[in-house]
Every structure is written in C-alpha cells, then in structure tokens.
Amino acid sequence: AGVDGVAEGFVALEGEVTRAGYYAWRPGMHVSDLVRSLRLDLKPGADLNYALLVREVNAQREIVTYAVDLARAVTHPGSDADLPLRELDRLLVLPWGMPRTLALKPVLTRLVDQARPNQPQQTIVI
C-alpha cells in the first residue's frame, strides 16, 4: 500500500476493507489474491455478495464495470466468480445495507459522463 495512484503496475482496493490502498499487480492476479480473507481483509459492514470491479479501457480513461460476488470469489479461488485483475483495476467493496445507487454515485456519474452520441450511455442496472 501507499503507492501513488497514478503509477502503473498496481491495483486498488477501496471501500469497506481493513487496508485500503494500492497493491502491486502481477500477471495472473485475481480478486482472491487481493482479498484473501473475508474476515481479516474486510470490515464487518462489508457487502459480501456484491463488490464492483472498475476497469479503465482506453487512453481516455473510460471505464467498464463488473459485478463481483466477493464471498464466492474468495472462498472459491479460480472459480468464474474470481475475476482476473488487470493493471489499474479498482475493486470497490460496498457497505452492506446502503442503497447501491448511493454507494456507486461516483462510478455512475463517470459512466454517464463518458457517453457519446454514437455510443449509448453505459450505466449499471441494479
């Protein structure tokens, strides 16, 4: 942790986690490599069933998002729930019980802002 956010070669862990920050990325890394323990790596109020992987996809820093079943990814490493990570990915662990539209407001705003006339708005349906 403690690495400048603009550096490459890192992934970010944010939200309801015990040690938020930037972690060294390596090829072949998955969600279960970033969150190894539901008990030790997450705060008690974390939503274990839904996290969001935010990935930049081009030089304009546009994003796409992937829903993550965090409990399944961590307890079943290598499963289809244990998504592979890429450089600069951000894993957002949401608080349980908070309306997701509120917790995801910055991500939703960014998705709306990157919409163009020839490309429809890419929003999350919850």
mmCIF file of C-alpha atoms in Angstrom:
data_model
loop_
_atom_site.group_PDB
_atom_site.id
_atom_site.type_symbol
_atom_site.label_atom_id
_atom_site.label_comp_id
_atom_site.label_asym_id
_atom_site.label_seq_id
_atom_site.Cartn_x
_atom_site.Cartn_y
_atom_site.Cartn_z
ATOM 1 C CA ALA A 1 0.000 0.000 0.000
ATOM 2 C CA GLY A 2 0.999 3.644 -0.095
ATOM 3 C CA VAL A 3 1.819 3.800 -3.801
ATOM 4 C CA ASP A 4 0.956 6.900 -5.844
ATOM 5 C CA GLY A 5 -2.430 6.351 -7.529
ATOM 6 C CA VAL A 6 -1.184 7.303 -10.988
ATOM 7 C CA ALA A 7 1.545 4.670 -11.025
ATOM 8 C CA GLU A 8 1.122 1.719 -13.342
ATOM 9 C CA GLY A 9 1.581 -1.863 -12.271
ATOM 10 C CA PHE A 10 -0.847 -1.578 -9.389
ATOM 11 C CA VAL A 11 -4.451 -2.350 -8.457
ATOM 12 C CA ALA A 12 -6.551 -0.512 -5.896
ATOM 13 C CA LEU A 13 -8.658 -1.893 -3.062
ATOM 14 C CA GLU A 14 -11.258 0.577 -1.753
ATOM 15 C CA GLY A 15 -14.315 0.828 0.446
ATOM 16 C CA GLU A 16 -15.246 -1.451 3.343
ATOM 17 C CA VAL A 17 -11.786 -3.003 3.660
ATOM 18 C CA THR A 18 -9.286 -3.083 6.504
ATOM 19 C CA ARG A 19 -6.311 -1.998 4.377
ATOM 20 C CA ALA A 20 -7.457 0.227 1.527
ATOM 21 C CA GLY A 21 -4.795 1.309 -0.906
ATOM 22 C CA TYR A 22 -2.707 0.334 -3.885
ATOM 23 C CA TYR A 23 -1.196 -3.118 -4.263
ATOM 24 C CA ALA A 24 1.379 -4.439 -6.720
ATOM 25 C CA TRP A 25 -0.260 -6.079 -9.729
ATOM 26 C CA ARG A 26 1.165 -9.166 -11.397
ATOM 27 C CA PRO A 27 0.017 -11.154 -14.438
ATOM 28 C CA GLY A 28 -2.444 -13.877 -13.478
ATOM 29 C CA MET A 29 -3.683 -11.983 -10.409
ATOM 30 C CA HIS A 30 -7.343 -12.489 -9.389
ATOM 31 C CA VAL A 31 -9.774 -10.955 -6.912
ATOM 32 C CA SER A 32 -8.869 -13.691 -4.385
ATOM 33 C CA ASP A 33 -5.229 -12.535 -4.499
ATOM 34 C CA LEU A 34 -6.290 -9.036 -3.445
ATOM 35 C CA VAL A 35 -8.882 -10.091 -0.847
ATOM 36 C CA ARG A 36 -7.579 -13.282 0.748
ATOM 37 C CA SER A 37 -9.812 -13.427 3.814
ATOM 38 C CA LEU A 38 -13.400 -12.256 4.247
ATOM 39 C CA ARG A 39 -12.814 -11.945 7.983
ATOM 40 C CA LEU A 40 -9.407 -10.257 8.040
ATOM 41 C CA ASP A 41 -9.427 -8.132 4.883
ATOM 42 C CA LEU A 42 -12.972 -6.740 5.090
ATOM 43 C CA LYS A 43 -14.707 -4.539 7.645
ATOM 44 C CA PRO A 44 -17.692 -6.082 9.466
ATOM 45 C CA GLY A 45 -20.109 -3.923 7.452
ATOM 46 C CA ALA A 46 -18.909 -5.077 4.010
ATOM 47 C CA ASP A 47 -21.388 -6.449 1.480
ATOM 48 C CA LEU A 48 -20.002 -9.932 0.832
ATOM 49 C CA ASN A 49 -22.295 -10.612 -2.116
ATOM 50 C CA TYR A 50 -21.612 -7.557 -4.258
ATOM 51 C CA ALA A 51 -18.452 -5.619 -4.992
ATOM 52 C CA LEU A 52 -17.598 -3.694 -8.127
ATOM 53 C CA LEU A 53 -14.535 -4.066 -10.308
ATOM 54 C CA VAL A 54 -13.853 -0.806 -12.174
ATOM 55 C CA ARG A 55 -11.532 -1.084 -15.173
ATOM 56 C CA GLU A 56 -10.109 1.627 -17.433
ATOM 57 C CA VAL A 57 -10.376 0.517 -21.048
ATOM 58 C CA ASN A 58 -8.615 3.144 -23.178
ATOM 59 C CA ALA A 59 -6.328 6.171 -23.255
ATOM 60 C CA GLN A 60 -9.293 8.453 -22.485
ATOM 61 C CA ARG A 61 -9.597 6.570 -19.177
ATOM 62 C CA GLU A 62 -13.123 5.434 -19.912
ATOM 63 C CA ILE A 63 -14.328 2.672 -17.633
ATOM 64 C CA VAL A 64 -16.315 -0.527 -17.652
ATOM 65 C CA THR A 65 -17.608 -2.238 -14.543
ATOM 66 C CA TYR A 66 -18.032 -5.841 -13.448
ATOM 67 C CA ALA A 67 -20.123 -7.106 -10.545
ATOM 68 C CA VAL A 68 -18.204 -9.395 -8.191
ATOM 69 C CA ASP A 69 -19.679 -11.975 -5.820
ATOM 70 C CA LEU A 70 -16.940 -11.333 -3.280
ATOM 71 C CA ALA A 71 -17.774 -14.189 -0.917
ATOM 72 C CA ARG A 72 -17.710 -16.718 -3.739
ATOM 73 C CA ALA A 73 -14.535 -15.285 -5.297
ATOM 74 C CA VAL A 74 -12.640 -15.506 -2.004
ATOM 75 C CA THR A 75 -13.960 -18.877 -0.863
ATOM 76 C CA HIS A 76 -13.646 -20.479 -4.318
ATOM 77 C CA PRO A 77 -10.364 -19.223 -5.821
ATOM 78 C CA GLY A 78 -10.141 -19.976 -9.521
ATOM 79 C CA SER A 79 -13.927 -20.097 -9.975
ATOM 80 C CA ASP A 80 -15.747 -17.948 -12.526
ATOM 81 C CA ALA A 81 -16.552 -15.512 -9.685
ATOM 82 C CA ASP A 82 -12.824 -14.960 -9.052
ATOM 83 C CA LEU A 83 -12.297 -12.432 -11.828
ATOM 84 C CA PRO A 84 -8.835 -11.802 -13.237
ATOM 85 C CA LEU A 85 -7.364 -8.383 -12.477
ATOM 86 C CA ARG A 86 -5.582 -6.029 -14.861
ATOM 87 C CA GLU A 87 -3.248 -3.150 -14.162
ATOM 88 C CA LEU A 88 -5.017 -0.110 -12.686
ATOM 89 C CA ASP A 89 -8.199 -2.042 -11.789
ATOM 90 C CA ARG A 90 -10.090 -0.804 -8.738
ATOM 91 C CA LEU A 91 -12.064 -3.187 -6.539
ATOM 92 C CA LEU A 92 -14.772 -1.295 -4.633
ATOM 93 C CA VAL A 93 -16.161 -3.151 -1.629
ATOM 94 C CA LEU A 94 -19.532 -1.665 -0.790
ATOM 95 C CA PRO A 95 -21.172 -1.280 2.610
ATOM 96 C CA TRP A 96 -23.944 -3.772 3.320
ATOM 97 C CA GLY A 97 -27.385 -2.188 3.624
ATOM 98 C CA MET A 98 -26.540 1.100 1.892
ATOM 99 C CA PRO A 99 -28.522 1.737 -1.297
ATOM 100 C CA ARG A 100 -26.145 0.773 -4.114
ATOM 101 C CA THR A 101 -27.080 3.816 -6.181
ATOM 102 C CA LEU A 102 -25.759 5.988 -3.348
ATOM 103 C CA ALA A 103 -22.609 3.918 -2.806
ATOM 104 C CA LEU A 104 -21.886 3.876 -6.555
ATOM 105 C CA LYS A 105 -22.688 7.522 -7.314
ATOM 106 C CA PRO A 106 -19.118 8.479 -8.419
ATOM 107 C CA VAL A 107 -18.932 5.463 -10.757
ATOM 108 C CA LEU A 108 -22.416 6.089 -12.193
ATOM 109 C CA THR A 109 -21.547 9.749 -12.800
ATOM 110 C CA ARG A 110 -18.381 8.753 -14.654
ATOM 111 C CA LEU A 111 -20.266 6.259 -16.833
ATOM 112 C CA VAL A 112 -22.850 8.896 -17.751
ATOM 113 C CA ASP A 113 -20.145 11.492 -18.486
ATOM 114 C CA GLN A 114 -18.306 9.232 -20.914
ATOM 115 C CA ALA A 115 -21.396 8.597 -23.097
ATOM 116 C CA ARG A 116 -21.130 9.923 -26.683
ATOM 117 C CA PRO A 117 -23.724 10.413 -29.446
ATOM 118 C CA ASN A 118 -22.563 7.300 -31.321
ATOM 119 C CA GLN A 119 -22.258 5.207 -28.185
ATOM 120 C CA PRO A 120 -25.125 4.850 -25.711
ATOM 121 C CA GLN A 121 -24.718 5.634 -22.073
ATOM 122 C CA GLN A 122 -23.186 2.675 -20.218
ATOM 123 C CA THR A 123 -24.952 2.521 -16.865
ATOM 124 C CA ILE A 124 -25.251 -0.076 -14.176
ATOM 125 C CA VAL A 125 -28.650 -1.647 -13.605
ATOM 126 C CA ILE A 126 -29.123 -2.759 -10.021
#
